[in-house]
Amino acid sequence: MSLSDNIMADMKKAMKDHDKIKLNTVRMIKSALMNEKIKLGHDLNADEELTVLSREKKQREESIEEFINASRNDLAEETKKELTVVESYMPKQMSKDELAKIVKDTIKEVDAKGKSDFGKVMKALMPKVKGRADGKEASAVVRDNLN
C-alpha cells in the first residue's frame, strides 16, 4: 500500500472516529505531499515522500520547542500528538549503535582523517540514513568519531 493510500485510509478512519488532531495532521501531510508534487511536476517517489515527511516532522519538533520556551504547554501537547501521527508514516528510526556503525563505515569509505573531513563524511552519510536518523544526532556521532 502506497503512502497516499495509507493517508486516504487514515483520513477516512479519523473522520469516522471524530479524531480531530489525527484528521487535521493527515490533511496537512496530504497537502504538503500534493504541494511538493505540483512543485516538482511529477508523482513523488519514495525518497521525495520521505523528504516531505521529514520536513513535516522537523517543523513540529521546532514548534514544540518554541511552545515550551513560550510556556504554551497546551499547544506543545497538541503538537506532540501531531508529531506522533507524522512519525507513524516514517520508517523505523535507527538505534544509536546502528548509526555509529554506519558512521564508522562511512568514515573508512571516504578515508576521513580528521575534523577537516566532516563535510565529506556528512555528504556521504546522509543519503544512507535519510529518514531513519536525525541529522543533528548523525552530525554529533560523526564529530565524536572524527575527534
mmCIF file of C-alpha atoms in Angstrom:
data_model
loop_
_atom_site.group_PDB
_atom_site.id
_atom_site.type_symbol
_atom_site.label_atom_id
_atom_site.label_comp_id
_atom_site.label_asym_id
_atom_site.label_seq_id
_atom_site.Cartn_x
_atom_site.Cartn_y
_atom_site.Cartn_z
ATOM 1 C CA MET A 1 0.000 0.000 0.000
ATOM 2 C CA SER A 2 1.461 3.362 -1.015
ATOM 3 C CA LEU A 3 1.792 6.334 1.310
ATOM 4 C CA SER A 4 -1.056 8.126 -0.477
ATOM 5 C CA ASP A 5 -3.341 5.131 0.009
ATOM 6 C CA ASN A 6 -2.373 4.925 3.695
ATOM 7 C CA ILE A 7 -3.098 8.611 4.161
ATOM 8 C CA MET A 8 -6.501 8.369 2.490
ATOM 9 C CA ALA A 9 -7.450 5.324 4.582
ATOM 10 C CA ASP A 10 -6.277 7.027 7.784
ATOM 11 C CA MET A 11 -8.144 10.202 6.883
ATOM 12 C CA LYS A 12 -11.399 8.267 6.429
ATOM 13 C CA LYS A 13 -10.837 6.422 9.709
ATOM 14 C CA ALA A 14 -10.083 9.671 11.569
ATOM 15 C CA MET A 15 -13.300 11.180 10.187
ATOM 16 C CA LYS A 16 -15.338 8.192 11.351
ATOM 17 C CA ASP A 17 -13.634 8.211 14.773
ATOM 18 C CA HIS A 18 -14.040 12.005 15.138
ATOM 19 C CA ASP A 19 -10.306 12.270 15.866
ATOM 20 C CA LYS A 20 -9.700 15.930 15.033
ATOM 21 C CA ILE A 21 -5.965 16.027 15.709
ATOM 22 C CA LYS A 22 -5.226 12.988 13.536
ATOM 23 C CA LEU A 23 -7.575 14.211 10.816
ATOM 24 C CA ASN A 24 -6.009 17.680 10.708
ATOM 25 C CA THR A 25 -2.485 16.275 10.758
ATOM 26 C CA VAL A 26 -3.193 13.772 7.992
ATOM 27 C CA ARG A 27 -4.751 16.561 5.926
ATOM 28 C CA MET A 28 -1.633 18.711 6.441
ATOM 29 C CA ILE A 29 0.601 15.826 5.341
ATOM 30 C CA LYS A 30 -1.588 15.198 2.297
ATOM 31 C CA SER A 31 -1.467 18.886 1.424
ATOM 32 C CA ALA A 32 2.325 19.020 1.811
ATOM 33 C CA LEU A 33 2.694 15.968 -0.444
ATOM 34 C CA MET A 34 0.369 17.494 -3.044
ATOM 35 C CA ASN A 35 2.243 20.823 -2.967
ATOM 36 C CA GLU A 36 5.546 19.003 -3.479
ATOM 37 C CA LYS A 37 4.037 17.025 -6.360
ATOM 38 C CA ILE A 38 2.872 20.248 -8.023
ATOM 39 C CA LYS A 39 6.230 21.929 -7.388
ATOM 40 C CA LEU A 40 8.193 19.046 -8.930
ATOM 41 C CA GLY A 41 5.703 18.423 -11.722
ATOM 42 C CA HIS A 42 5.542 14.637 -11.341
ATOM 43 C CA ASP A 43 4.341 11.917 -8.989
ATOM 44 C CA LEU A 44 6.547 11.638 -5.924
ATOM 45 C CA ASN A 45 8.845 8.669 -5.458
ATOM 46 C CA ALA A 46 9.527 7.152 -2.034
ATOM 47 C CA ASP A 47 12.578 9.370 -1.386
ATOM 48 C CA GLU A 48 10.656 12.540 -2.192
ATOM 49 C CA GLU A 49 7.776 11.460 0.052
ATOM 50 C CA LEU A 50 10.270 10.778 2.838
ATOM 51 C CA THR A 51 11.757 14.246 2.364
ATOM 52 C CA VAL A 52 8.316 15.824 2.792
ATOM 53 C CA LEU A 53 7.594 13.734 5.890
ATOM 54 C CA SER A 54 10.973 14.643 7.374
ATOM 55 C CA ARG A 55 10.216 18.325 6.783
ATOM 56 C CA GLU A 56 6.823 17.981 8.491
ATOM 57 C CA LYS A 57 8.430 16.175 11.430
ATOM 58 C CA LYS A 58 11.132 18.802 11.822
ATOM 59 C CA GLN A 59 8.566 21.636 11.715
ATOM 60 C CA ARG A 60 6.623 20.049 14.549
ATOM 61 C CA GLU A 61 9.746 19.395 16.625
ATOM 62 C CA GLU A 62 10.760 23.037 16.273
ATOM 63 C CA SER A 63 7.229 24.181 17.121
ATOM 64 C CA ILE A 64 7.194 22.068 20.285
ATOM 65 C CA GLU A 65 10.473 23.630 21.375
ATOM 66 C CA GLU A 66 9.155 27.149 20.709
ATOM 67 C CA PHE A 67 5.879 26.479 22.539
ATOM 68 C CA ILE A 68 7.735 25.149 25.581
ATOM 69 C CA ASN A 69 10.038 28.191 25.598
ATOM 70 C CA ALA A 70 6.948 30.435 25.446
ATOM 71 C CA SER A 71 5.271 28.496 28.301
ATOM 72 C CA ARG A 72 2.454 27.362 26.000
ATOM 73 C CA ASN A 73 2.243 23.773 27.215
ATOM 74 C CA ASP A 74 -1.275 23.366 25.800
ATOM 75 C CA LEU A 75 -0.017 23.981 22.258
ATOM 76 C CA ALA A 76 3.095 21.891 22.882
ATOM 77 C CA GLU A 77 0.957 18.891 23.901
ATOM 78 C CA GLU A 78 -1.245 19.215 20.824
ATOM 79 C CA THR A 79 1.816 19.463 18.574
ATOM 80 C CA LYS A 80 3.340 16.380 20.248
ATOM 81 C CA LYS A 81 0.218 14.449 19.257
ATOM 82 C CA GLU A 82 0.616 15.717 15.673
ATOM 83 C CA LEU A 83 4.274 14.662 15.738
ATOM 84 C CA THR A 84 3.240 11.144 16.747
ATOM 85 C CA VAL A 85 0.929 10.970 13.719
ATOM 86 C CA VAL A 86 3.670 12.195 11.361
ATOM 87 C CA GLU A 87 6.176 9.704 12.803
ATOM 88 C CA SER A 88 3.729 6.852 12.201
ATOM 89 C CA TYR A 89 4.284 7.294 8.432
ATOM 90 C CA MET A 90 8.075 7.390 8.675
ATOM 91 C CA PRO A 91 10.420 4.387 8.580
ATOM 92 C CA LYS A 92 11.663 2.922 11.855
ATOM 93 C CA GLN A 93 14.423 5.073 13.373
ATOM 94 C CA MET A 94 17.946 3.681 13.731
ATOM 95 C CA SER A 95 19.377 2.847 17.119
ATOM 96 C CA LYS A 96 22.493 4.697 18.285
ATOM 97 C CA ASP A 97 24.555 1.539 17.719
ATOM 98 C CA GLU A 98 23.345 1.140 14.126
ATOM 99 C CA LEU A 99 24.069 4.804 13.430
ATOM 100 C CA ALA A 100 27.551 4.563 14.986
ATOM 101 C CA LYS A 101 28.373 1.525 12.816
ATOM 102 C CA ILE A 102 27.252 3.274 9.614
ATOM 103 C CA VAL A 103 29.233 6.387 10.594
ATOM 104 C CA LYS A 104 32.403 4.343 11.168
ATOM 105 C CA ASP A 105 31.948 2.539 7.844
ATOM 106 C CA THR A 106 31.386 5.848 6.055
ATOM 107 C CA ILE A 107 34.489 7.402 7.634
ATOM 108 C CA LYS A 108 36.556 4.451 6.331
ATOM 109 C CA GLU A 109 34.816 4.641 2.961
ATOM 110 C CA VAL A 110 35.681 8.323 2.376
ATOM 111 C CA ASP A 111 39.085 7.933 4.074
ATOM 112 C CA ALA A 112 38.470 10.765 6.544
ATOM 113 C CA LYS A 113 41.431 11.709 8.725
ATOM 114 C CA GLY A 114 40.156 14.479 11.000
ATOM 115 C CA LYS A 115 37.754 17.323 11.661
ATOM 116 C CA SER A 116 38.503 18.916 8.292
ATOM 117 C CA ASP A 117 36.783 15.950 6.573
ATOM 118 C CA PHE A 118 33.497 16.453 8.477
ATOM 119 C CA GLY A 119 31.616 17.780 5.422
ATOM 120 C CA LYS A 120 32.851 14.969 3.205
ATOM 121 C CA VAL A 121 31.669 12.349 5.728
ATOM 122 C CA MET A 122 28.256 14.013 6.206
ATOM 123 C CA LYS A 123 27.729 14.268 2.435
ATOM 124 C CA ALA A 124 28.329 10.519 2.069
ATOM 125 C CA LEU A 125 26.420 9.586 5.245
ATOM 126 C CA MET A 126 23.123 11.456 4.930
ATOM 127 C CA PRO A 127 21.764 9.582 1.885
ATOM 128 C CA LYS A 128 22.398 6.306 3.761
ATOM 129 C CA VAL A 129 20.440 7.337 6.869
ATOM 130 C CA LYS A 130 17.848 9.625 5.285
ATOM 131 C CA GLY A 131 14.605 9.491 7.262
ATOM 132 C CA ARG A 132 15.944 6.841 9.613
ATOM 133 C CA ALA A 133 18.202 9.065 11.734
ATOM 134 C CA ASP A 134 18.091 12.686 12.852
ATOM 135 C CA GLY A 135 20.641 14.952 11.165
ATOM 136 C CA LYS A 136 21.713 16.546 14.457
ATOM 137 C CA GLU A 137 22.293 13.138 16.018
ATOM 138 C CA ALA A 138 24.211 11.946 12.958
ATOM 139 C CA SER A 139 26.468 15.025 12.942
ATOM 140 C CA ALA A 140 27.183 14.576 16.667
ATOM 141 C CA VAL A 141 28.231 10.936 16.109
ATOM 142 C CA VAL A 142 30.421 11.949 13.141
ATOM 143 C CA ARG A 143 32.020 14.738 15.195
ATOM 144 C CA ASP A 144 32.748 12.309 18.061
ATOM 145 C CA ASN A 145 34.303 9.769 15.698
ATOM 146 C CA LEU A 146 36.474 12.336 13.915
ATOM 147 C CA ASN A 147 37.973 13.680 17.159
#
